[in-house]
């Protein structure tokens, strides 16, 4: 159940279309998370009256920072070999809807908890960096999140 400890893998990927060097992933993730959680906190009364507002927040704050094609192909893994090329775009769109719905549901449990990020580590030429965080609430188990 949601009240129990759960683990969320949030696949946020910095787009590689930057003309200069991509931003530090720790700074980037913290900025995206701070903006998302801040907006959820500001909109709590509105979310309570109109739960669909959470979906709008997810669509506006979180989803633009996800490399959907990369994430969808990553999820497919070796299964990518069995998917017809003309179906990949449909899978990516369906995957986007799936992520939006899941993030909307999960983020709906955020009620002004504290989010603590792990200290930045050296990336040393890594193309994928996992950034751990804990969502902490008084009297409840921490929620482990990996960005």
PDB file of C-alpha atoms in Angstrom:
ATOM      1  CA  UNK A   1       0.000   0.000   0.000  1.00  0.00           C
ATOM      2  CA  UNK A   2       1.051   3.607  -0.520  1.00  0.00           C
ATOM      3  CA  UNK A   3       1.594   4.133   3.224  1.00  0.00           C
ATOM      4  CA  UNK A   4       4.277   1.449   3.230  1.00  0.00           C
ATOM      5  CA  UNK A   5       7.857   1.937   2.122  1.00  0.00           C
ATOM      6  CA  UNK A   6       8.051   1.845  -1.652  1.00  0.00           C
ATOM      7  CA  UNK A   7      10.737   2.440  -4.198  1.00  0.00           C
ATOM      8  CA  UNK A   8      10.228   4.666  -7.216  1.00  0.00           C
ATOM      9  CA  UNK A   9      12.596   4.694 -10.143  1.00  0.00           C
ATOM     10  CA  UNK A  10      12.128   8.037 -11.804  1.00  0.00           C
ATOM     11  CA  UNK A  11      13.831   8.003 -15.163  1.00  0.00           C
ATOM     12  CA  UNK A  12      14.800  11.614 -15.744  1.00  0.00           C
ATOM     13  CA  UNK A  13      17.300  11.946 -18.503  1.00  0.00           C
ATOM     14  CA  UNK A  14      19.021  15.169 -19.432  1.00  0.00           C
ATOM     15  CA  UNK A  15      18.505  15.654 -23.174  1.00  0.00           C
ATOM     16  CA  UNK A  16      21.771  15.435 -25.063  1.00  0.00           C
ATOM     17  CA  UNK A  17      20.906  18.279 -27.440  1.00  0.00           C
ATOM     18  CA  UNK A  18      22.765  20.928 -25.455  1.00  0.00           C
ATOM     19  CA  UNK A  19      25.137  23.035 -27.559  1.00  0.00           C
ATOM     20  CA  UNK A  20      27.537  23.132 -24.617  1.00  0.00           C
ATOM     21  CA  UNK A  21      28.265  20.604 -21.913  1.00  0.00           C
ATOM     22  CA  UNK A  22      25.120  19.233 -20.221  1.00  0.00           C
ATOM     23  CA  UNK A  23      24.384  20.596 -16.742  1.00  0.00           C
ATOM     24  CA  UNK A  24      25.484  18.763 -13.624  1.00  0.00           C
ATOM     25  CA  UNK A  25      22.887  15.980 -13.158  1.00  0.00           C
ATOM     26  CA  UNK A  26      22.751  16.547  -9.384  1.00  0.00           C
ATOM     27  CA  UNK A  27      21.938  20.225  -9.863  1.00  0.00           C
ATOM     28  CA  UNK A  28      19.496  19.458 -12.690  1.00  0.00           C
ATOM     29  CA  UNK A  29      17.561  16.804 -10.742  1.00  0.00           C
ATOM     30  CA  UNK A  30      17.406  18.964  -7.624  1.00  0.00           C
ATOM     31  CA  UNK A  31      16.059  21.892  -9.674  1.00  0.00           C
ATOM     32  CA  UNK A  32      13.382  19.739 -11.321  1.00  0.00           C
ATOM     33  CA  UNK A  33      12.409  18.095  -8.020  1.00  0.00           C
ATOM     34  CA  UNK A  34      12.364  21.412  -6.156  1.00  0.00           C
ATOM     35  CA  UNK A  35      10.166  23.031  -8.817  1.00  0.00           C
ATOM     36  CA  UNK A  36       7.795  20.050  -8.885  1.00  0.00           C
ATOM     37  CA  UNK A  37       7.474  19.653  -5.098  1.00  0.00           C
ATOM     38  CA  UNK A  38       7.208  23.420  -4.593  1.00  0.00           C
ATOM     39  CA  UNK A  39       4.375  23.645  -7.075  1.00  0.00           C
ATOM     40  CA  UNK A  40       2.586  20.677  -5.486  1.00  0.00           C
ATOM     41  CA  UNK A  41       2.927  22.365  -2.101  1.00  0.00           C
ATOM     42  CA  UNK A  42       1.554  25.673  -3.464  1.00  0.00           C
ATOM     43  CA  UNK A  43      -1.364  23.956  -5.185  1.00  0.00           C
ATOM     44  CA  UNK A  44      -2.451  21.652  -2.306  1.00  0.00           C
ATOM     45  CA  UNK A  45      -5.826  23.349  -1.784  1.00  0.00           C
ATOM     46  CA  UNK A  46      -6.538  23.327  -5.514  1.00  0.00           C
ATOM     47  CA  UNK A  47      -5.402  19.703  -5.844  1.00  0.00           C
ATOM     48  CA  UNK A  48      -7.750  18.713  -3.037  1.00  0.00           C
ATOM     49  CA  UNK A  49     -10.697  20.279  -4.877  1.00  0.00           C
ATOM     50  CA  UNK A  50      -9.571  19.265  -8.371  1.00  0.00           C
ATOM     51  CA  UNK A  51      -7.298  16.173  -8.356  1.00  0.00           C
ATOM     52  CA  UNK A  52      -6.624  16.579 -12.093  1.00  0.00           C
ATOM     53  CA  UNK A  53      -4.413  19.573 -11.197  1.00  0.00           C
ATOM     54  CA  UNK A  54      -1.769  17.066 -10.072  1.00  0.00           C
ATOM     55  CA  UNK A  55      -1.676  15.645 -13.596  1.00  0.00           C
ATOM     56  CA  UNK A  56      -1.157  19.146 -14.998  1.00  0.00           C
ATOM     57  CA  UNK A  57       1.723  19.726 -12.588  1.00  0.00           C
ATOM     58  CA  UNK A  58       3.327  16.430 -13.593  1.00  0.00           C
ATOM     59  CA  UNK A  59       2.855  17.241 -17.282  1.00  0.00           C
ATOM     60  CA  UNK A  60       4.304  20.747 -16.926  1.00  0.00           C
ATOM     61  CA  UNK A  61       7.076  20.295 -14.357  1.00  0.00           C
ATOM     62  CA  UNK A  62       8.260  16.709 -14.616  1.00  0.00           C
ATOM     63  CA  UNK A  63       7.482  15.231 -18.026  1.00  0.00           C
ATOM     64  CA  UNK A  64       9.356  17.826 -20.139  1.00  0.00           C
ATOM     65  CA  UNK A  65      12.540  16.681 -18.381  1.00  0.00           C
ATOM     66  CA  UNK A  66      12.172  13.027 -19.295  1.00  0.00           C
ATOM     67  CA  UNK A  67      13.788  11.692 -22.426  1.00  0.00           C
ATOM     68  CA  UNK A  68      10.788   9.540 -23.326  1.00  0.00           C
ATOM     69  CA  UNK A  69      12.292   7.812 -26.333  1.00  0.00           C
ATOM     70  CA  UNK A  70      15.425   6.813 -24.442  1.00  0.00           C
ATOM     71  CA  UNK A  71      13.389   5.713 -21.417  1.00  0.00           C
ATOM     72  CA  UNK A  72      10.948   3.677 -23.501  1.00  0.00           C
ATOM     73  CA  UNK A  73      13.754   1.946 -25.384  1.00  0.00           C
ATOM     74  CA  UNK A  74      15.589   1.313 -22.118  1.00  0.00           C
ATOM     75  CA  UNK A  75      12.482  -0.349 -20.677  1.00  0.00           C
ATOM     76  CA  UNK A  76      12.145  -2.511 -23.769  1.00  0.00           C
ATOM     77  CA  UNK A  77      15.774  -3.637 -23.430  1.00  0.00           C
ATOM     78  CA  UNK A  78      16.329  -6.837 -25.380  1.00  0.00           C
ATOM     79  CA  UNK A  79      12.619  -6.883 -26.203  1.00  0.00           C
ATOM     80  CA  UNK A  80      13.322  -4.032 -28.618  1.00  0.00           C
ATOM     81  CA  UNK A  81      14.459  -6.660 -31.127  1.00  0.00           C
ATOM     82  CA  UNK A  82      10.938  -8.094 -31.253  1.00  0.00           C
ATOM     83  CA  UNK A  83       9.052  -4.800 -31.628  1.00  0.00           C
ATOM     84  CA  UNK A  84       8.327  -3.747 -35.203  1.00  0.00           C
ATOM     85  CA  UNK A  85      10.019  -0.413 -35.934  1.00  0.00           C
ATOM     86  CA  UNK A  86       6.711   1.173 -36.933  1.00  0.00           C
ATOM     87  CA  UNK A  87       5.333   0.416 -33.438  1.00  0.00           C
ATOM     88  CA  UNK A  88       8.113   2.094 -31.439  1.00  0.00           C
ATOM     89  CA  UNK A  89       6.509   5.558 -31.637  1.00  0.00           C
ATOM     90  CA  UNK A  90       3.209   4.116 -30.389  1.00  0.00           C
ATOM     91  CA  UNK A  91       5.011   2.338 -27.545  1.00  0.00           C
ATOM     92  CA  UNK A  92       6.817   5.567 -26.621  1.00  0.00           C
ATOM     93  CA  UNK A  93       3.519   7.481 -26.517  1.00  0.00           C
ATOM     94  CA  UNK A  94       1.867   4.746 -24.444  1.00  0.00           C
ATOM     95  CA  UNK A  95       4.877   4.701 -22.137  1.00  0.00           C
ATOM     96  CA  UNK A  96       4.576   8.487 -21.728  1.00  0.00           C
ATOM     97  CA  UNK A  97       0.922   8.110 -20.706  1.00  0.00           C
ATOM     98  CA  UNK A  98       1.882   5.319 -18.307  1.00  0.00           C
ATOM     99  CA  UNK A  99       4.599   7.447 -16.665  1.00  0.00           C
ATOM    100  CA  UNK A 100       2.315  10.462 -16.414  1.00  0.00           C
ATOM    101  CA  UNK A 101      -0.419   8.420 -14.728  1.00  0.00           C
ATOM    102  CA  UNK A 102       1.999   6.744 -12.322  1.00  0.00           C
ATOM    103  CA  UNK A 103       3.785   9.955 -11.379  1.00  0.00           C
ATOM    104  CA  UNK A 104       0.426  11.682 -10.920  1.00  0.00           C
ATOM    105  CA  UNK A 105      -0.680   8.930  -8.567  1.00  0.00           C
ATOM    106  CA  UNK A 106       2.580   8.741  -6.629  1.00  0.00           C
ATOM    107  CA  UNK A 107       3.085  12.507  -6.405  1.00  0.00           C
ATOM    108  CA  UNK A 108      -0.475  12.771  -5.123  1.00  0.00           C
ATOM    109  CA  UNK A 109       0.884  11.350  -1.870  1.00  0.00           C
ATOM    110  CA  UNK A 110       3.269  14.258  -1.430  1.00  0.00           C
ATOM    111  CA  UNK A 111       1.978  16.519   1.329  1.00  0.00           C
ATOM    112  CA  UNK A 112       4.867  18.841   2.221  1.00  0.00           C
ATOM    113  CA  UNK A 113       7.366  16.176   3.269  1.00  0.00           C
ATOM    114  CA  UNK A 114      11.084  16.892   3.277  1.00  0.00           C
ATOM    115  CA  UNK A 115      13.137  15.699   0.317  1.00  0.00           C
ATOM    116  CA  UNK A 116      16.778  14.933   1.120  1.00  0.00           C
ATOM    117  CA  UNK A 117      19.199  14.298  -1.754  1.00  0.00           C
ATOM    118  CA  UNK A 118      22.412  12.333  -1.438  1.00  0.00           C
ATOM    119  CA  UNK A 119      25.610  14.364  -1.778  1.00  0.00           C
ATOM    120  CA  UNK A 120      26.925  14.743  -5.329  1.00  0.00           C
ATOM    121  CA  UNK A 121      29.400  12.107  -6.438  1.00  0.00           C
ATOM    122  CA  UNK A 122      31.966  12.168  -9.210  1.00  0.00           C
ATOM    123  CA  UNK A 123      30.422  11.094 -12.492  1.00  0.00           C
ATOM    124  CA  UNK A 124      33.742  10.238 -14.170  1.00  0.00           C
ATOM    125  CA  UNK A 125      32.532   9.817 -17.747  1.00  0.00           C
ATOM    126  CA  UNK A 126      29.303   8.018 -16.786  1.00  0.00           C
ATOM    127  CA  UNK A 127      26.450   8.391 -19.249  1.00  0.00           C
ATOM    128  CA  UNK A 128      23.850   7.385 -16.628  1.00  0.00           C
ATOM    129  CA  UNK A 129      23.896   8.657 -13.057  1.00  0.00           C
ATOM    130  CA  UNK A 130      21.574   7.418 -10.299  1.00  0.00           C
ATOM    131  CA  UNK A 131      20.774  10.101  -7.752  1.00  0.00           C
ATOM    132  CA  UNK A 132      19.237   8.867  -4.513  1.00  0.00           C
ATOM    133  CA  UNK A 133      16.829  10.857  -2.400  1.00  0.00           C
ATOM    134  CA  UNK A 134      14.568  10.239   0.566  1.00  0.00           C
ATOM    135  CA  UNK A 135      11.122  11.707   1.011  1.00  0.00           C
ATOM    136  CA  UNK A 136      10.751  12.058   4.774  1.00  0.00           C
ATOM    137  CA  UNK A 137       7.583  12.596   6.790  1.00  0.00           C
ATOM    138  CA  UNK A 138       7.261  12.703  10.558  1.00  0.00           C
ATOM    139  CA  UNK A 139       5.837   9.446  11.885  1.00  0.00           C
ATOM    140  CA  UNK A 140       6.048   7.629   8.528  1.00  0.00           C
ATOM    141  CA  UNK A 141       8.643   5.487   6.832  1.00  0.00           C
ATOM    142  CA  UNK A 142      10.956   7.245   4.421  1.00  0.00           C
ATOM    143  CA  UNK A 143      10.228   6.808   0.738  1.00  0.00           C
ATOM    144  CA  UNK A 144      13.335   5.957  -1.258  1.00  0.00           C
ATOM    145  CA  UNK A 145      13.511   7.614  -4.664  1.00  0.00           C
ATOM    146  CA  UNK A 146      16.159   7.195  -7.344  1.00  0.00           C
ATOM    147  CA  UNK A 147      16.396   9.822 -10.059  1.00  0.00           C
TER     148      UNK A 147
END
